[in-house]
PDB file of C-alpha atoms and ligand atoms in Angstrom:
ATOM      1  CA  UNK L   2     102.726 155.502  31.022  1.00  0.00           C
ATOM      2  CA  UNK L   3     106.218 157.208  31.125  1.00  0.00           C
ATOM      3  CA  UNK L   4     107.951 157.194  27.525  1.00  0.00           C
ATOM      4  CA  UNK L   5     110.830 155.049  27.532  1.00  0.00           C
ATOM      5  CA  UNK L   6     114.097 156.217  26.126  1.00  0.00           C
ATOM      6  CA  UNK L   7     114.431 155.257  22.568  1.00  0.00           C
ATOM      7  CA  UNK L   8     116.948 152.451  21.934  1.00  0.00           C
ATOM      8  CA  UNK L   9     119.797 153.552  19.892  1.00  0.00           C
ATOM      9  CA  UNK L  10     123.210 151.889  18.212  1.00  0.00           C
ATOM     10  CA  UNK L  11     126.606 153.570  18.647  1.00  0.00           C
ATOM     11  CA  UNK L  12     128.398 153.907  15.583  1.00  0.00           C
ATOM     12  CA  UNK L  13     132.199 154.115  16.173  1.00  0.00           C
ATOM     13  CA  UNK L  14     134.335 154.274  12.894  1.00  0.00           C
ATOM     14  CA  UNK L  15     138.606 154.210  13.167  1.00  0.00           C
ATOM     15  CA  UNK L  16     138.565 157.280  10.532  1.00  0.00           C
ATOM     16  CA  UNK L  17     142.302 155.750  10.215  1.00  0.00           C
ATOM     17  CA  UNK L  18     144.220 158.799   8.241  1.00  0.00           C
ATOM     18  CA  UNK L  19     147.164 156.645   6.982  1.00  0.00           C
ATOM     19  CA  UNK L  20     144.869 154.354   4.183  1.00  0.00           C
ATOM     20  CA  UNK L  21     142.265 154.976   2.409  1.00  0.00           C
ATOM     21  CA  UNK L  22     140.156 152.473   4.106  1.00  0.00           C
ATOM     22  CA  UNK L  23     139.962 154.326   7.003  1.00  0.00           C
ATOM     23  CA  UNK L  24     138.437 157.452   5.040  1.00  0.00           C
ATOM     24  CA  UNK L  25     135.891 155.158   3.857  1.00  0.00           C
ATOM     25  CA  UNK L  26     134.723 153.914   7.745  1.00  0.00           C
ATOM     26  CA  UNK L  27     134.268 157.868   8.459  1.00  0.00           C
ATOM     27  CA  UNK L  28     132.609 158.429   5.191  1.00  0.00           C
ATOM     28  CA  UNK L  29     129.781 155.267   5.695  1.00  0.00           C
ATOM     29  CA  UNK L  30     129.706 155.953   9.562  1.00  0.00           C
ATOM     30  CA  UNK L  31     128.348 159.776   8.486  1.00  0.00           C
ATOM     31  CA  UNK L  32     126.047 158.262   5.532  1.00  0.00           C
ATOM     32  CA  UNK L  33     124.367 155.756   8.328  1.00  0.00           C
ATOM     33  CA  UNK L  34     124.185 158.721  10.962  1.00  0.00           C
ATOM     34  CA  UNK L  35     123.114 161.647   8.558  1.00  0.00           C
ATOM     35  CA  UNK L  36     121.231 159.968   5.901  1.00  0.00           C
ATOM     36  CA  UNK L  37     120.205 156.355   6.216  1.00  0.00           C
ATOM     37  CA  UNK L  38     119.518 156.117  10.063  1.00  0.00           C
ATOM     38  CA  UNK L  39     119.653 159.240  11.643  1.00  0.00           C
ATOM     39  CA  UNK L  40     116.818 158.558  14.242  1.00  0.00           C
ATOM     40  CA  UNK L  41     118.619 154.737  15.075  1.00  0.00           C
ATOM     41  CA  UNK L  42     121.844 155.775  15.514  1.00  0.00           C
ATOM     42  CA  UNK L  43     124.581 158.209  17.485  1.00  0.00           C
ATOM     43  CA  UNK L  44     128.483 158.474  16.798  1.00  0.00           C
ATOM     44  CA  UNK L  45     130.957 157.950  19.244  1.00  0.00           C
ATOM     45  CA  UNK L  46     134.194 159.441  18.473  1.00  0.00           C
ATOM     46  CA  UNK L  47     136.755 157.421  18.914  1.00  0.00           C
ATOM     47  CA  UNK L  48     139.711 159.478  19.966  1.00  0.00           C
ATOM     48  CA  UNK L  49     137.382 160.892  22.673  1.00  0.00           C
ATOM     49  CA  UNK L  50     136.514 157.559  23.850  1.00  0.00           C
ATOM     50  CA  UNK L  51     140.137 156.370  23.605  1.00  0.00           C
ATOM     51  CA  UNK L  52     141.074 159.485  25.659  1.00  0.00           C
ATOM     52  CA  UNK L  53     138.798 158.999  28.492  1.00  0.00           C
ATOM     53  CA  UNK L  54     135.411 160.321  27.634  1.00  0.00           C
ATOM     54  CA  UNK L  55     133.354 158.721  30.020  1.00  0.00           C
ATOM     55  CA  UNK L  56     129.736 159.547  28.841  1.00  0.00           C
ATOM     56  CA  UNK L  57     130.856 157.467  25.355  1.00  0.00           C
ATOM     57  CA  UNK L  58     132.415 154.353  27.151  1.00  0.00           C
ATOM     58  CA  UNK L  59     129.386 154.377  29.469  1.00  0.00           C
ATOM     59  CA  UNK L  60     126.982 154.653  26.309  1.00  0.00           C
ATOM     60  CA  UNK L  61     129.029 151.645  24.687  1.00  0.00           C
ATOM     61  CA  UNK L  62     128.514 149.808  28.062  1.00  0.00           C
ATOM     62  CA  UNK L  63     124.575 149.637  27.982  1.00  0.00           C
ATOM     63  CA  UNK L  64     124.176 150.197  24.343  1.00  0.00           C
ATOM     64  CA  UNK L  65     125.016 148.029  21.256  1.00  0.00           C
ATOM     65  CA  UNK L  66     127.692 149.340  19.173  1.00  0.00           C
ATOM     66  CA  UNK L  67     129.054 148.596  15.804  1.00  0.00           C
ATOM     67  CA  UNK L  68     132.779 149.115  14.806  1.00  0.00           C
ATOM     68  CA  UNK L  69     133.748 150.168  11.279  1.00  0.00           C
ATOM     69  CA  UNK L  70     137.524 149.348  11.013  1.00  0.00           C
ATOM     70  CA  UNK L  71     139.272 150.254   7.637  1.00  0.00           C
ATOM     71  CA  UNK L  72     142.058 147.185   8.165  1.00  0.00           C
ATOM     72  CA  UNK L  73     142.582 143.962   9.979  1.00  0.00           C
ATOM     73  CA  UNK L  74     144.160 146.008  12.745  1.00  0.00           C
ATOM     74  CA  UNK L  75     140.378 146.635  14.335  1.00  0.00           C
ATOM     75  CA  UNK L  76     141.551 149.572  16.339  1.00  0.00           C
ATOM     76  CA  UNK L  77     137.962 150.829  16.852  1.00  0.00           C
ATOM     77  CA  UNK L  78     137.029 147.249  17.754  1.00  0.00           C
ATOM     78  CA  UNK L  79     139.951 146.787  19.990  1.00  0.00           C
ATOM     79  CA  UNK L  80     139.578 150.237  21.349  1.00  0.00           C
ATOM     80  CA  UNK L  81     135.775 149.591  22.159  1.00  0.00           C
ATOM     81  CA  UNK L  82     136.409 146.260  23.953  1.00  0.00           C
ATOM     82  CA  UNK L  83     139.368 147.489  25.981  1.00  0.00           C
ATOM     83  CA  UNK L  84     137.616 150.798  27.526  1.00  0.00           C
ATOM     84  CA  UNK L  85     134.025 149.880  27.540  1.00  0.00           C
ATOM     85  CA  UNK L  86     132.443 146.618  26.289  1.00  0.00           C
ATOM     86  CA  UNK L  87     132.962 144.149  23.374  1.00  0.00           C
ATOM     87  CA  UNK L  88     131.245 145.936  20.149  1.00  0.00           C
ATOM     88  CA  UNK L  89     127.794 143.991  19.140  1.00  0.00           C
ATOM     89  CA  UNK L  90     129.012 143.737  15.316  1.00  0.00           C
ATOM     90  CA  UNK L  91     131.918 144.967  13.422  1.00  0.00           C
ATOM     91  CA  UNK L  92     132.994 145.269  10.004  1.00  0.00           C
ATOM     92  CA  UNK L  93     136.597 145.545   8.359  1.00  0.00           C
ATOM     93  CA  UNK L  94     136.248 147.655   5.095  1.00  0.00           C
ATOM     94  CA  UNK L  95     139.352 145.741   3.898  1.00  0.00           C
ATOM     95  CA  UNK L  96     137.295 142.623   4.232  1.00  0.00           C
ATOM     96  CA  UNK L  97     134.223 143.695   2.944  1.00  0.00           C
ATOM     97  CA  UNK L  98     135.424 145.394  -0.018  1.00  0.00           C
ATOM     98  CA  UNK L  99     137.465 142.001  -0.880  1.00  0.00           C
ATOM     99  CA  UNK L 100     134.254 140.092  -0.500  1.00  0.00           C
ATOM    100  CA  UNK L 101     132.336 142.484  -2.928  1.00  0.00           C
ATOM    101  CA  UNK L 102     134.907 142.271  -5.550  1.00  0.00           C
ATOM    102  CA  UNK L 103     136.102 145.663  -4.682  1.00  0.00           C
ATOM    103  CA  UNK L 104     139.508 147.070  -5.082  1.00  0.00           C
ATOM    104  CA  UNK L 105     141.843 148.670  -4.823  1.00  0.00           C
ATOM    105  CA  UNK L 106     140.543 151.651  -2.575  1.00  0.00           C
ATOM    106  CA  UNK L 107     142.847 154.607  -3.308  1.00  0.00           C
ATOM    107  CA  UNK L 108     142.613 158.071  -2.493  1.00  0.00           C
ATOM    108  CA  UNK L 109     142.857 159.209   1.047  1.00  0.00           C
ATOM    109  CA  UNK L 110     141.432 162.738   0.244  1.00  0.00           C
ATOM    110  CA  UNK L 111     139.590 162.275  -2.685  1.00  0.00           C
ATOM    111  CA  UNK L 112     138.440 158.284  -2.775  1.00  0.00           C
ATOM    112  CA  UNK L 113     138.525 156.486  -6.423  1.00  0.00           C
ATOM    113  CA  UNK L 114     135.509 154.607  -7.514  1.00  0.00           C
ATOM    114  CA  UNK L 115     136.071 151.400  -5.744  1.00  0.00           C
ATOM    115  CA  UNK L 116     136.269 153.355  -2.551  1.00  0.00           C
ATOM    116  CA  UNK L 117     132.909 155.657  -3.167  1.00  0.00           C
ATOM    117  CA  UNK L 118     131.505 152.045  -3.827  1.00  0.00           C
ATOM    118  CA  UNK L 119     132.616 150.514  -0.497  1.00  0.00           C
ATOM    119  CA  UNK L 120     131.467 153.410   1.033  1.00  0.00           C
ATOM    120  CA  UNK L 121     127.856 152.640   0.080  1.00  0.00           C
ATOM    121  CA  UNK L 122     128.358 148.744   0.866  1.00  0.00           C
ATOM    122  CA  UNK L 123     129.764 149.504   3.965  1.00  0.00           C
ATOM    123  CA  UNK L 124     127.081 151.992   4.897  1.00  0.00           C
ATOM    124  CA  UNK L 125     124.622 149.405   3.762  1.00  0.00           C
ATOM    125  CA  UNK L 126     125.874 146.586   5.651  1.00  0.00           C
ATOM    126  CA  UNK L 127     125.880 148.557   8.710  1.00  0.00           C
ATOM    127  CA  UNK L 128     122.375 149.316   8.295  1.00  0.00           C
ATOM    128  CA  UNK L 129     121.740 145.980   8.082  1.00  0.00           C
ATOM    129  CA  UNK L 130     123.453 145.280  11.605  1.00  0.00           C
ATOM    130  CA  UNK L 131     121.577 148.159  13.226  1.00  0.00           C
ATOM    131  CA  UNK L 132     118.393 147.111  12.277  1.00  0.00           C
ATOM    132  CA  UNK L 133     119.243 143.623  13.295  1.00  0.00           C
ATOM    133  CA  UNK L 134     120.578 144.685  16.856  1.00  0.00           C
ATOM    134  CA  UNK L 135     117.188 146.901  17.319  1.00  0.00           C
ATOM    135  CA  UNK L 136     114.918 144.134  16.598  1.00  0.00           C
ATOM    136  CA  UNK L 137     117.017 141.638  19.102  1.00  0.00           C
ATOM    137  CA  UNK L 138     115.365 141.476  22.646  1.00  0.00           C
ATOM    138  CA  UNK L 139     117.757 143.279  24.863  1.00  0.00           C
ATOM    139  CA  UNK L 140     118.380 140.061  26.578  1.00  0.00           C
ATOM    140  CA  UNK L 141     119.618 138.543  23.548  1.00  0.00           C
ATOM    141  CA  UNK L 142     121.979 141.222  22.861  1.00  0.00           C
ATOM    142  CA  UNK L 143     124.726 140.365  20.485  1.00  0.00           C
ATOM    143  CA  UNK L 144     128.166 140.114  22.077  1.00  0.00           C
ATOM    144  CA  UNK L 145     129.737 138.779  19.374  1.00  0.00           C
ATOM    145  CA  UNK L 146     131.236 139.524  15.545  1.00  0.00           C
ATOM    146  CA  UNK L 147     128.929 139.317  12.961  1.00  0.00           C
ATOM    147  CA  UNK L 148     129.941 138.426   9.178  1.00  0.00           C
ATOM    148  CA  UNK L 149     131.240 141.163   7.512  1.00  0.00           C
ATOM    149  CA  UNK L 150     131.524 140.345   3.826  1.00  0.00           C
ATOM    150  CA  UNK L 151     128.841 140.674   1.648  1.00  0.00           C
ATOM    151  CA  UNK L 152     126.346 143.676   1.019  1.00  0.00           C
TER     152      UNK L 152
HETATM  153  S1  LIG P 248     142.166 149.836  11.757  1.00  0.00           S
HETATM  154 FE1  LIG P 248     143.576 150.323  10.415  1.00  0.00          FE
HETATM  155  S2  LIG P 248     143.127 152.121   9.229  1.00  0.00           S
HETATM  156 FE2  LIG P 248     141.796 152.059  11.264  1.00  0.00          FE
HETATM  157  S3  LIG P 248     142.976 153.194  12.208  1.00  0.00           S
HETATM  158 FE3  LIG P 248     143.381 151.174  12.821  1.00  0.00          FE
HETATM  159  S4  LIG P 248     145.267 151.114  11.300  1.00  0.00           S
HETATM  160 FE4  LIG P 248     144.118 152.397  10.740  1.00  0.00          FE
END
């Protein structure tokens, strides 16, 4: 029997440079991609995606994606929806951190303690979503936003 391609979840982090929450998105995505779920996830580079990277756009049309945004502007979620397909699930770090009682998050280059805890909470939430998406039958692929609060 031919081996079917392994199903993966695309992780799209906004990686915003203006606020520390953007740094949290990048570090949380890396933790998921390299340490927590390396076999189940792939990264989608948001700047390349927005610039017209057809490979990444095609992936996000076929496979589920989880977007991780630093703030309510939701650049990653909006960009993914505009250029490919709505993300299967999305996380907003500022909301997740507030829900966990973390803050203020500071330090774009060197995160403070709240920022480091937010990285872990965001990574854990992402893993929950990835596992849930991989368990869901393809026909029931999520098309909306799952609640982002709570680790
Ligand atoms: S979602 Fe917020 S933090 Fe991320 S790139 Fe957009 S404005 Fe910056």
